[in-house]
CSV table of C-alpha atoms and ligand atoms in Angstrom, one decimal:
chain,number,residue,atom,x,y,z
A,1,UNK,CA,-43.8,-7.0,28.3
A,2,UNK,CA,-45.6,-6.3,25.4
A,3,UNK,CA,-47.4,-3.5,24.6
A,4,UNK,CA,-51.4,-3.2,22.9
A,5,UNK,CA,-50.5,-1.6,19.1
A,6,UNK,CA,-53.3,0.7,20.5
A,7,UNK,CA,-51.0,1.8,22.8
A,8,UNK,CA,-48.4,3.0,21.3
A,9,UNK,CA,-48.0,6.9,19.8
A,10,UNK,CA,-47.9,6.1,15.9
A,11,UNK,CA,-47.5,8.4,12.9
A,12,UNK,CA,-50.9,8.2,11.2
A,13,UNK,CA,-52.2,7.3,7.7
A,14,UNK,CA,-54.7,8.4,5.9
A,15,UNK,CA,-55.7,5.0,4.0
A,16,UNK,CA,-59.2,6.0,2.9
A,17,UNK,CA,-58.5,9.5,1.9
A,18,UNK,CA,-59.3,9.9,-1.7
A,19,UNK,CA,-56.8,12.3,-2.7
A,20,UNK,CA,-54.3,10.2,-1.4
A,21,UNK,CA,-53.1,8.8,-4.7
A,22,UNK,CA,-49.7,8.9,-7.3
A,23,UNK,CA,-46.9,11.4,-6.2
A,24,UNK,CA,-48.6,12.6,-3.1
A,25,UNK,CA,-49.0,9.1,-2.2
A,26,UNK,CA,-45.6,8.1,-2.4
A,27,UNK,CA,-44.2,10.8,-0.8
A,28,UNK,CA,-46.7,9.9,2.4
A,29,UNK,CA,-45.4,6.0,2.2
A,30,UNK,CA,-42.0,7.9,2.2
A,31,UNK,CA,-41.9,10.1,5.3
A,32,UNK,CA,-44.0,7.1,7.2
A,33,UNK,CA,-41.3,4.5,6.5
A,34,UNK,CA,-38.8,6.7,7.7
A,35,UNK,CA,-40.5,6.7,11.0
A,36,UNK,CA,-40.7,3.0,11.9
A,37,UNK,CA,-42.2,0.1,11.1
A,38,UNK,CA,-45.8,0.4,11.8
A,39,UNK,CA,-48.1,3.4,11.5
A,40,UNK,CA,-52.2,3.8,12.1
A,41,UNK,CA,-55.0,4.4,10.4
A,42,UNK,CA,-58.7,4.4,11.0
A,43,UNK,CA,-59.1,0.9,10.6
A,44,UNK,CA,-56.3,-0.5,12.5
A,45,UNK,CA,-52.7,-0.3,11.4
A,46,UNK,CA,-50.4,-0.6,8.7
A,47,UNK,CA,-46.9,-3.0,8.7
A,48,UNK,CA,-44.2,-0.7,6.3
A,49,UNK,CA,-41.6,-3.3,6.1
A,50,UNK,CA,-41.1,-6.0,4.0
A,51,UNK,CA,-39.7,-8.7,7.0
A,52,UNK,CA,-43.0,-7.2,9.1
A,53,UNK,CA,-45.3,-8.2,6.2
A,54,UNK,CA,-44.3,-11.5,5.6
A,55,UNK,CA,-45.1,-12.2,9.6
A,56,UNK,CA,-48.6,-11.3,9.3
A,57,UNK,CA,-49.1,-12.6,5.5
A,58,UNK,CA,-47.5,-16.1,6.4
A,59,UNK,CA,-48.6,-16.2,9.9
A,60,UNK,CA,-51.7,-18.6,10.4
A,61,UNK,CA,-53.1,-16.5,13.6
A,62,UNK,CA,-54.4,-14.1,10.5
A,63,UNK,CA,-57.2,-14.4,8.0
A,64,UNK,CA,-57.9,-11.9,5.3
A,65,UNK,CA,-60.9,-9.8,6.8
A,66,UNK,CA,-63.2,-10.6,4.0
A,67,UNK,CA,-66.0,-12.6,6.2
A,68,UNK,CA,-65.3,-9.8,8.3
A,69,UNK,CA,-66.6,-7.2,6.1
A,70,UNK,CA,-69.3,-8.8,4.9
A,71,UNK,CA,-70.7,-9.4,8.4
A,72,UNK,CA,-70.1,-5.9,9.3
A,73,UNK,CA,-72.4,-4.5,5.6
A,74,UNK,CA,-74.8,-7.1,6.4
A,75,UNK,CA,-74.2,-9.5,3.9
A,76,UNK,CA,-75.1,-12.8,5.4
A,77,UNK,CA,-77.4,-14.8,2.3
A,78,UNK,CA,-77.4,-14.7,-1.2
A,79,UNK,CA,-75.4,-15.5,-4.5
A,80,UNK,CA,-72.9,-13.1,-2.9
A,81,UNK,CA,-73.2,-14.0,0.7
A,82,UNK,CA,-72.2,-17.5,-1.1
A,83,UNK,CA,-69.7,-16.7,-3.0
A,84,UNK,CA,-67.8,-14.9,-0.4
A,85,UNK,CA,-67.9,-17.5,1.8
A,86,UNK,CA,-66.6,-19.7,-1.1
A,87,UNK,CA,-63.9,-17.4,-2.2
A,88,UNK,CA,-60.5,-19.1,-2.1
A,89,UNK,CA,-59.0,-15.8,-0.3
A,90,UNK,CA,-61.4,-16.8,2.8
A,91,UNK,CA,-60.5,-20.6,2.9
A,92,UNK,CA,-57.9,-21.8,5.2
A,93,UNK,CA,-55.9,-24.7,5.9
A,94,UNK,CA,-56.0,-28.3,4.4
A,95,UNK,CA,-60.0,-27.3,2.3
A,96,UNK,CA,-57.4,-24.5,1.1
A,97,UNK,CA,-54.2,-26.5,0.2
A,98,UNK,CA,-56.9,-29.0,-1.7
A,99,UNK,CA,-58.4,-26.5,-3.9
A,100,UNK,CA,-54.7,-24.3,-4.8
A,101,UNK,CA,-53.8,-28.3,-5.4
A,102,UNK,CA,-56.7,-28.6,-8.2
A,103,UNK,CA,-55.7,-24.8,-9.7
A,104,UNK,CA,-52.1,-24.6,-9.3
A,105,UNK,CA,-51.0,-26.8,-12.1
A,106,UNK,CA,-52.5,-24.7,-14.7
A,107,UNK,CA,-50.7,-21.7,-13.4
A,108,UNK,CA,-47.1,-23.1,-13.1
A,109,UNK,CA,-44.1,-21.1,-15.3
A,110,UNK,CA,-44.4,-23.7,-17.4
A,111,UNK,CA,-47.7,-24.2,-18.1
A,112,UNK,CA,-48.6,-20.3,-19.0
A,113,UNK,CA,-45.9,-20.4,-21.4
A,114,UNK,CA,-48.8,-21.9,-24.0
A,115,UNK,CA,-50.4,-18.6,-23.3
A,116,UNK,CA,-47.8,-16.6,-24.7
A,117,UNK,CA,-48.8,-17.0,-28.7
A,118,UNK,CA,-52.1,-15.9,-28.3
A,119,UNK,CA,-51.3,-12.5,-25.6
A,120,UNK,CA,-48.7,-11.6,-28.3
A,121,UNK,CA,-51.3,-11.8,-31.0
A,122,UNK,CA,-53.8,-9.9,-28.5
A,123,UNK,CA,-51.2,-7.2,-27.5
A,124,UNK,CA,-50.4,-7.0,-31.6
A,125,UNK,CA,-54.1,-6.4,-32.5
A,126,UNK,CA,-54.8,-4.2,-29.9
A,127,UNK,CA,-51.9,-1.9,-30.4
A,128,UNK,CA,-52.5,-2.0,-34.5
A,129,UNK,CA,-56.2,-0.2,-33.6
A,130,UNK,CA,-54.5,2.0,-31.0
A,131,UNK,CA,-54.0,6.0,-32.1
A,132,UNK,CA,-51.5,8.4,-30.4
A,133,UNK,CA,-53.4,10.4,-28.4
A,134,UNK,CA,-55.7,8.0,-27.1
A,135,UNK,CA,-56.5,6.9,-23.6
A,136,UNK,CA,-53.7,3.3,-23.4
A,137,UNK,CA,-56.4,2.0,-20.3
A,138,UNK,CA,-59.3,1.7,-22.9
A,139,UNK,CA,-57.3,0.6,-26.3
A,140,UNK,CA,-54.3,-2.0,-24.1
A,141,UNK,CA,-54.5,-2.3,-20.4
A,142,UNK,CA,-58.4,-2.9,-19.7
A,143,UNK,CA,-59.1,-5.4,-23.0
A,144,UNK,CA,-55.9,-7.3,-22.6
A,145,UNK,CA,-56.2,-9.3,-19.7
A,146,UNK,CA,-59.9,-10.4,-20.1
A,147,UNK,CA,-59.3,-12.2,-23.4
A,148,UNK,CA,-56.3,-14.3,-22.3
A,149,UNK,CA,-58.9,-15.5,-19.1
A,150,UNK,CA,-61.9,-15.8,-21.6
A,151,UNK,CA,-59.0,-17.9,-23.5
A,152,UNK,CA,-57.5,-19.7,-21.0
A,153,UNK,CA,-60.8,-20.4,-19.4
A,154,UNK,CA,-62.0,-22.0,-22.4
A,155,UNK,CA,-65.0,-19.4,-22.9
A,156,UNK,CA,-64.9,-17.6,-26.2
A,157,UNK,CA,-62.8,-14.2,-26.6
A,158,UNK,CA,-66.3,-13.0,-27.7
A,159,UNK,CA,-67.6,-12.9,-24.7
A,160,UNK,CA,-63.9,-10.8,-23.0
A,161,UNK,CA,-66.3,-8.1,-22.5
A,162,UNK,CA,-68.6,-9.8,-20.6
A,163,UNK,CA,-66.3,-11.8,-18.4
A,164,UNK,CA,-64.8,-8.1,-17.5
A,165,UNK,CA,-68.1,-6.5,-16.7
A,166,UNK,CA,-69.0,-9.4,-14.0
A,167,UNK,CA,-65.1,-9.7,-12.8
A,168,UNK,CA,-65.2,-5.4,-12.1
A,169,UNK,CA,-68.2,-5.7,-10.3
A,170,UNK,CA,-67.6,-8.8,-8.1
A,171,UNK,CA,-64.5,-7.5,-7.2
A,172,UNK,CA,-66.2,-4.6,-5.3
A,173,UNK,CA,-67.0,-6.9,-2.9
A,174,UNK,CA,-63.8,-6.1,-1.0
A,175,UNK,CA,-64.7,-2.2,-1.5
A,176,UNK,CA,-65.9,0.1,1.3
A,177,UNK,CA,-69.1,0.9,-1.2
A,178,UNK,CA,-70.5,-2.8,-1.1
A,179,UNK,CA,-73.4,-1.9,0.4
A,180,UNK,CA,-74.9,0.6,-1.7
A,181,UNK,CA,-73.7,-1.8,-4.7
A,182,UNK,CA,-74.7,-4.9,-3.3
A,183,UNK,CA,-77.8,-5.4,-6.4
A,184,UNK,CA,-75.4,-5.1,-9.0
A,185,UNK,CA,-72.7,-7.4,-7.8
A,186,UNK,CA,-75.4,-9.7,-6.8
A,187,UNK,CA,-76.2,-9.7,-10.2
A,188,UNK,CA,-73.0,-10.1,-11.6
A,189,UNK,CA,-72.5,-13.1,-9.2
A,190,UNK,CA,-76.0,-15.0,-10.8
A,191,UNK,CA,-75.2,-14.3,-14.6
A,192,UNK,CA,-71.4,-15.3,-14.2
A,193,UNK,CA,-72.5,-18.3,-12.0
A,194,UNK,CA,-75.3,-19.4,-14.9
A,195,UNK,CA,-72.4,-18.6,-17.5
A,196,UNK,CA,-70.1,-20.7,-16.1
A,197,UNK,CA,-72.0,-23.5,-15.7
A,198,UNK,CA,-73.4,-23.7,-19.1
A,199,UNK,CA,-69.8,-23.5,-20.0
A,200,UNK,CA,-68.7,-26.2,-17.6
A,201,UNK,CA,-72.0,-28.6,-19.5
A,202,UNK,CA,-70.6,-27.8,-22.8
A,203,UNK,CA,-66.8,-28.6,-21.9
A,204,UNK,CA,-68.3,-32.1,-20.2
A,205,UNK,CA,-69.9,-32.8,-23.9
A,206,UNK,CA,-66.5,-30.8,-25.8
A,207,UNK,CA,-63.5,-30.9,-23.6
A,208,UNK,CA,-60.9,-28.8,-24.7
A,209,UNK,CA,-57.3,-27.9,-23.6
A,210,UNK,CA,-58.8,-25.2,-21.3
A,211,UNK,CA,-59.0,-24.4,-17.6
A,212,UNK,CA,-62.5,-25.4,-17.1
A,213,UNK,CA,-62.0,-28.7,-18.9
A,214,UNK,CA,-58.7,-29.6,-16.9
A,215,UNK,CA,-61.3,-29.1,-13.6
A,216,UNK,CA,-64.1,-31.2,-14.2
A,217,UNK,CA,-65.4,-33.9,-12.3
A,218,UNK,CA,-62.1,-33.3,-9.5
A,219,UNK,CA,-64.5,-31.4,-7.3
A,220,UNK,CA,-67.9,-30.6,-6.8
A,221,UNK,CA,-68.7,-28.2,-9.4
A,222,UNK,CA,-70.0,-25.4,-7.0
A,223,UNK,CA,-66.1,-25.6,-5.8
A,224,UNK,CA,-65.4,-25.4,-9.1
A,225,UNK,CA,-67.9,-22.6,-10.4
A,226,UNK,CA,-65.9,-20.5,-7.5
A,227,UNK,CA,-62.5,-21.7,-8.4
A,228,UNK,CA,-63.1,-20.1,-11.9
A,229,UNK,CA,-65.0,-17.0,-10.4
A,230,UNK,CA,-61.5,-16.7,-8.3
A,231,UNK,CA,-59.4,-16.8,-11.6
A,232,UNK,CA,-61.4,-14.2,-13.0
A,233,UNK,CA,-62.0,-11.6,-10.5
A,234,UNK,CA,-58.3,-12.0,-9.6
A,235,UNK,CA,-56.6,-12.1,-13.6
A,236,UNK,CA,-58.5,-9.1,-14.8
A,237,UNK,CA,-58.2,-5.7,-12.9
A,238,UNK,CA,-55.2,-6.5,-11.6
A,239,UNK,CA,-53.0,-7.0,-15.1
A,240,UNK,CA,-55.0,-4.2,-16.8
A,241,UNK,CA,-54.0,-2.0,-13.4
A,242,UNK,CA,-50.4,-3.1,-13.5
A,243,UNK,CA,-50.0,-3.0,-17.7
A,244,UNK,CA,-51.4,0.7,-17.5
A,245,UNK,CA,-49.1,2.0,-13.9
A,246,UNK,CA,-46.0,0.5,-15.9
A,247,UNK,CA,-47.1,2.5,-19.5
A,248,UNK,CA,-47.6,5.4,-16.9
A,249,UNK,CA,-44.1,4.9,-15.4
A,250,UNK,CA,-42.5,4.5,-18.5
A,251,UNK,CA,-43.5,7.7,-19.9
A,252,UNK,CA,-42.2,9.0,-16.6
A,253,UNK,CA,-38.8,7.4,-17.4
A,254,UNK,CA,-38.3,7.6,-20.9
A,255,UNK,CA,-34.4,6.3,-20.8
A,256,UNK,CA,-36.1,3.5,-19.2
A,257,UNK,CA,-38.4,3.0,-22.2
A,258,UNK,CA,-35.6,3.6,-24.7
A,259,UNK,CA,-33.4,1.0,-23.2
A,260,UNK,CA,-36.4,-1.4,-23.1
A,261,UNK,CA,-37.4,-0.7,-26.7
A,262,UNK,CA,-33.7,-1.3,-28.0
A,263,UNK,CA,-33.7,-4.3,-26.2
A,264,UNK,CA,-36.8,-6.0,-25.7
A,265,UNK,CA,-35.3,-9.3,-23.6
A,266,UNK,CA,-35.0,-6.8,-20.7
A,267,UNK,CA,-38.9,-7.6,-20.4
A,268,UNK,CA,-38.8,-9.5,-17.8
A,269,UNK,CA,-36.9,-7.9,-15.5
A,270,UNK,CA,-38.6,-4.5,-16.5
A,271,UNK,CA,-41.5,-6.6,-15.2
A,272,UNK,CA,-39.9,-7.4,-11.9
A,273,UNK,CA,-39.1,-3.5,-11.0
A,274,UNK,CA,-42.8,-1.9,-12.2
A,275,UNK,CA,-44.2,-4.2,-9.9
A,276,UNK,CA,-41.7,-3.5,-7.0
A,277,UNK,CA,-42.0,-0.1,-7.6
A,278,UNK,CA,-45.7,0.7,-8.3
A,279,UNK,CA,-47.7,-2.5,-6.9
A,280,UNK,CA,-51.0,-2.5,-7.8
A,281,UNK,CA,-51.8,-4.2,-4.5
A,282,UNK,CA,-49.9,-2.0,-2.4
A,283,UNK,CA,-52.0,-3.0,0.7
A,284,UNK,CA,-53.2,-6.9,1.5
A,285,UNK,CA,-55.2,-7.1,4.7
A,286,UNK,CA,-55.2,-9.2,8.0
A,287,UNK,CA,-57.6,-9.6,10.8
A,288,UNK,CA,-56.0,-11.0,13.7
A,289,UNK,CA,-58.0,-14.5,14.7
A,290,UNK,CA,-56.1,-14.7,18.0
A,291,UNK,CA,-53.9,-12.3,20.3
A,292,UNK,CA,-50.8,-12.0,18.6
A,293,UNK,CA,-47.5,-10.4,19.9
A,294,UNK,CA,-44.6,-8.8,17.1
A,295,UNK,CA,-41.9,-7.0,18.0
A,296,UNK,CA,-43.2,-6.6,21.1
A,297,UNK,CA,-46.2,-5.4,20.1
A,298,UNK,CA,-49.4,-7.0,20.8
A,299,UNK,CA,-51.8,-7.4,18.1
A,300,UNK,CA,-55.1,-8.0,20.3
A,301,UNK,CA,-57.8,-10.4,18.2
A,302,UNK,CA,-60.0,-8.6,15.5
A,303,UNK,CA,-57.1,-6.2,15.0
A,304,UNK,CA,-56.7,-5.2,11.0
A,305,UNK,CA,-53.9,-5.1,9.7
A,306,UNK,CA,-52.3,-3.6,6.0
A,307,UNK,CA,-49.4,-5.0,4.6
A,308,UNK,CA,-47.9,-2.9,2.5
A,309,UNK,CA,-46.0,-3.8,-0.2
A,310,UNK,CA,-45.4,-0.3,-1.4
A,311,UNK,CA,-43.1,0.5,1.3
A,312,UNK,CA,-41.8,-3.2,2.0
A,313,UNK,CA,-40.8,-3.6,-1.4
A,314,UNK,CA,-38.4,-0.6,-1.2
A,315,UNK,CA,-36.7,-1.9,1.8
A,316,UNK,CA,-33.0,-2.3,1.4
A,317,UNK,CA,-33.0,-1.0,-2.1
A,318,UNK,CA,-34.2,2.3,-2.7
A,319,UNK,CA,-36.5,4.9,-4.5
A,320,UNK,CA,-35.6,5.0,-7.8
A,321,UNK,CA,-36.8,3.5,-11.4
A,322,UNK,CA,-34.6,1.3,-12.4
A,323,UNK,CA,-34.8,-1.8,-15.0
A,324,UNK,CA,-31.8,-3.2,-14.9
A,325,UNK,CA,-32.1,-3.6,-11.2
A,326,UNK,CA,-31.3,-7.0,-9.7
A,327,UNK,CA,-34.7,-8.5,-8.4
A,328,UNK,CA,-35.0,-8.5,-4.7
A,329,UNK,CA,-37.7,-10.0,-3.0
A,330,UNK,CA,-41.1,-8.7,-3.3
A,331,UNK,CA,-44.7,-8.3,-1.4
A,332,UNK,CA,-46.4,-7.3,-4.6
A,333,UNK,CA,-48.2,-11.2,-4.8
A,334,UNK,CA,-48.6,-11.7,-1.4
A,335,UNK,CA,-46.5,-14.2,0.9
A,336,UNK,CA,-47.7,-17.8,2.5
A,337,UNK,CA,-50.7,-20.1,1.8
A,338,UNK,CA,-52.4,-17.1,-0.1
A,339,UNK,CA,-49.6,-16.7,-2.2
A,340,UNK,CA,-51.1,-14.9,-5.9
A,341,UNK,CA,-52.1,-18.0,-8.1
A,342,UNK,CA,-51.7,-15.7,-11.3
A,343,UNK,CA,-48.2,-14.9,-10.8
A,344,UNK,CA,-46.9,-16.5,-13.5
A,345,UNK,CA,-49.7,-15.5,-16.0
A,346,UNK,CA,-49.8,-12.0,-14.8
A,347,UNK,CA,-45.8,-11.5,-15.3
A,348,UNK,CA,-45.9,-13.6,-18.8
A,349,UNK,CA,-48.9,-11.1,-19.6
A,350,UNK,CA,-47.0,-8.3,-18.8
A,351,UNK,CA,-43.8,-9.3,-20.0
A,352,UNK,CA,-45.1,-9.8,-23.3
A,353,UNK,CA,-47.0,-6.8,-23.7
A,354,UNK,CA,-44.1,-4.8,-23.1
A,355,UNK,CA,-41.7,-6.4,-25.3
A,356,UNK,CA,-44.5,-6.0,-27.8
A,357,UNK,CA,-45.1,-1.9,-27.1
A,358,UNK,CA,-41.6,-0.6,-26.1
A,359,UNK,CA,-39.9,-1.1,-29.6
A,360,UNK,CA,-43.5,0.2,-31.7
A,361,UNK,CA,-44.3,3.3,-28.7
A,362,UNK,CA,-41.5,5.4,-29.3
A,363,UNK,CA,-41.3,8.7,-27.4
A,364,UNK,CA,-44.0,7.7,-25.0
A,365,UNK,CA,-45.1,10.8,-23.5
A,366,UNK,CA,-48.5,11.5,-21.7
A,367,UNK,CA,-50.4,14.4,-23.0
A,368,UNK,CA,-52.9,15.1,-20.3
A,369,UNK,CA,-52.6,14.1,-16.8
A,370,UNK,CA,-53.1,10.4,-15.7
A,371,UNK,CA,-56.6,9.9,-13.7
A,372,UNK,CA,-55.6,7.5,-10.9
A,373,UNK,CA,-58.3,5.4,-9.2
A,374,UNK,CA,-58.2,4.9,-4.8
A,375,UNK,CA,-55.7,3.1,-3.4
A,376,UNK,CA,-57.3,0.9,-1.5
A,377,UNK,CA,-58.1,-2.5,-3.0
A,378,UNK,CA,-56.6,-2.2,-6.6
A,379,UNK,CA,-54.7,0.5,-7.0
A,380,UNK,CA,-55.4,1.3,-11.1
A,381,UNK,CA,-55.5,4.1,-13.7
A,382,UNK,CA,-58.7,5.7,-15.2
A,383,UNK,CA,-57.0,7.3,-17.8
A,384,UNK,CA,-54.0,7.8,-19.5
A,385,UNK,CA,-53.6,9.8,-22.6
A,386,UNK,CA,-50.4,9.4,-24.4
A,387,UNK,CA,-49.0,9.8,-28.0
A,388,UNK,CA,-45.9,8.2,-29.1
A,389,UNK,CA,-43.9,8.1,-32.7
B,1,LIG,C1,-50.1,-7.8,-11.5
B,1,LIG,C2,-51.1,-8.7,-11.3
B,1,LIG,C3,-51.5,-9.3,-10.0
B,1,LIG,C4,-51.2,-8.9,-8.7
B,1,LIG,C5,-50.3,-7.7,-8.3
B,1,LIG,C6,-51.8,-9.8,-7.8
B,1,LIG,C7,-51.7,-9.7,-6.4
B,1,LIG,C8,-52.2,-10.7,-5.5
B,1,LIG,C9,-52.0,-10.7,-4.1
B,1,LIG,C10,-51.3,-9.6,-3.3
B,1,LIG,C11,-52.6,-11.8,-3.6
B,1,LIG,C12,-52.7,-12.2,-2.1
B,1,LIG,C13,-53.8,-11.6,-1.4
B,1,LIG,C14,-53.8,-11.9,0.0
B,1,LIG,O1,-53.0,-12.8,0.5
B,1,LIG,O2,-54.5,-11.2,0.8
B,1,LIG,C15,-53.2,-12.5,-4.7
B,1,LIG,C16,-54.0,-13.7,-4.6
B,1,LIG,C17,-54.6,-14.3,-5.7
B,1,LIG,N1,-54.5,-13.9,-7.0
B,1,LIG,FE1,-53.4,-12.4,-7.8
B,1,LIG,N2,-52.5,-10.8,-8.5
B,1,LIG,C18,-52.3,-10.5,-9.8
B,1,LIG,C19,-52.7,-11.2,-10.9
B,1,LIG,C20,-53.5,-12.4,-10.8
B,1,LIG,C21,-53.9,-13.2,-11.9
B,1,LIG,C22,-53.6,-12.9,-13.4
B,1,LIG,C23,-54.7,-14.2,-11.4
B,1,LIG,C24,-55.4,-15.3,-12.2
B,1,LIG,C25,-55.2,-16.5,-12.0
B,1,LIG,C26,-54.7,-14.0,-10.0
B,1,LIG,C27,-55.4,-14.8,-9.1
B,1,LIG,C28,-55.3,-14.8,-7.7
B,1,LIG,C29,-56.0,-15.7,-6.8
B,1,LIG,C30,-57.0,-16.7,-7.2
B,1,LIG,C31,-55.6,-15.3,-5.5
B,1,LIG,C32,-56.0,-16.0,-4.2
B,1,LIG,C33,-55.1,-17.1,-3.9
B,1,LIG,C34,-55.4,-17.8,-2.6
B,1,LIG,O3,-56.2,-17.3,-1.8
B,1,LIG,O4,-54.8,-18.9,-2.4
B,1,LIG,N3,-54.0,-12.9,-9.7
B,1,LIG,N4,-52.9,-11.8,-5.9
């Protein structure tokens, strides 16, 4: 017999506790795991393995809880009542597999690859106007990624300010504070919803070799004003998150950083272990659609769940730093139809901007504390001061 999750005595965490963040946090994530599989937490529970969280990320009784939230803050018309409804993240089943089918192809290994000029010229005039001493979020990690989307958009890298403005505030849709910042993101949907579509008349007029050119005409273009709102809310503060945990870790692990700077083709799998080790996602969430029982536990509908990847991406190989690790199987992107589209874009992004920075940031060393943002939703920096040689 199966028993209710509710049920059963748990070790609690504390998921929306704002202090809750960098070593403290992964000591927590530590002591849980070593508990059991599942703990609690004031919005449901939390699935610490990685075999656990490829159930409930794969398992088609779930559905992220986005529509959720939005009923529960009110959010039921409007730009943003629209676009959440529209957001690929909410879309299930064969609407779903239609619209990856029309993104997909420009996100394949091999088709970021013609990406990688242009991020190593971006990475290489970013770093030239960098200073020791300066916060590495403002001068690498927070620039970076919106130019290669303005780029590989088709939009201007003039407007890579812009396009990060409207992607930061959209993305606090997902945040527990979207009611008191509903007006802005509302905004922020309207002017990147009138950008886009001037950009989609002048691509009809001037196609180019470009996202938004590749999409015309294969959907309606309000599927494909949110396909493009999708790519940029989810290609900005996540690679500008990730670049700045890995500089952070790196100065924490300066061996690391040597043997990456004397040998740069390590990139890649340098790559593979900051994002097992410090996921920038370290929670992806569920709402159960149906009863569903696990492990003899039963999950009763409307249950939330949080994967973590954090802990699940530890499992079976253990807590420390290590490069030359061989990659294991990880939770960081997700698992099943919602798989990360960006995965390939993300890593190149990465990959490339530490091959760049680990020979030309030697002696990588922080010289005030790094300012970490929440952990819930993306899990970034604020700051981080370093200097280097
Ligand atoms: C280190 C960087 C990144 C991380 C850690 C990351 C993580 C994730 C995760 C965990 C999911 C699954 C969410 C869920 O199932 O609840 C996801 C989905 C997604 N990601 Fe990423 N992401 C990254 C970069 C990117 C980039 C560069 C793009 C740009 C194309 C992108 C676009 C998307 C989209 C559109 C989805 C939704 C896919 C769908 O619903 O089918 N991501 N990402």
């Amino acid at each position: 017999m199966a028993v209710a999750a509710q049920e059963l005595e748990l070790p609690g965490f504390e998921y929306l506790n704002p202090e809750l963040k960098g070593e403290r946090f992964h000591a927590e994530l530590k002591a849980l795991r070593e508990q059991g599989w599942l703990a609690s937490m004031p919005l449901g529970f939390v699935v610490l393995d990685r075999e656990g969280g490829e159930f409930f990320l794969r398992s088609r009784s779930f559905t992220f809880p986005g529509l959720k939230i939005a009923e529960i803050f009110g959010i039921d018309d409007g730009p943003l009542a629209e676009e959440i409804r529209r957001n690929i993240l909410h879309i299930n089943g064969a609407d779903h597999s239609r619209l990856r089918g029309l993104v997909n192809p420009a996100f394949t290994p091999r088709a970021v690859e013609r990406w990688r000029p242009f991020m190593r010229e971006t990475i290489t005039a970013l770093f030239e106007a960098a200073r020791p001493g300066d916060d590495l979020v403002e001068a690498l990690a927070k620039p970076y990624p919106s130019r290669v989307i303005a780029t590989l958009m088709g939009a201007p890298v003039a407007d890579a300010d812009r396009l990060w403005t409207w992607s930061n505030l959209i993305q606090r849709q997902f945040g527990m504070t979207v009611a008191e910042e509903r007006p802005q993101i509302e905004r922020a949907v309207t002017e990147f919803s009138a950008y886009t579509e001037a950009l989609m008349r002048e691509k009809r007029a001037h196609p180019g070799d470009d996202l938004v050119s590749g999409l015309l005409d294969r959907a309606e273009d309000v599927e494909l004003l949110h396909l493009v709102l999708n790519v940029l809310v989810g290609g900005v503060d996540t690679t500008q998150a990730q670049l700045a945990h890995a500089l952070n870790l790196f100065a924490a692990h300066p061996d690391q950083w040597q043997r990456l700077g004397d040998d740069p083709d390590l990139a890649p799998q340098a790559v593979e272990e900051v994002v097992r080790f410090e996921p920038i996602t370290p929670f992806t969430a569920r709402i159960a659609m149906e009863d569903v029982v696990f492990r003899d536990v039963l999950f009763p509908k409307d249950t939330i769940v949080l994967v973590c990847a954090h802990s699940g991406n530890r499992d079976g190989v253990g807590d420390t730093f290590d490069i030359t690790r061989e990659p294991k199987r990880l939770l960081t992107f997700g698992a099943g139809p919602h798989y990360c589209l960006g995965v390939n874009l993300a890593k190149a992004e990465l990959q490339q901007a530490l091959a760049h920075l680990a020979p030309r940031m030697r002696g990588l060393e922080l010289v005030a504390e790094p300012v970490y943002g929440t952990i819930d939703g993306i899990y970034g920096l604020d700051e981080l001061r370093a200097t280097w040689r």
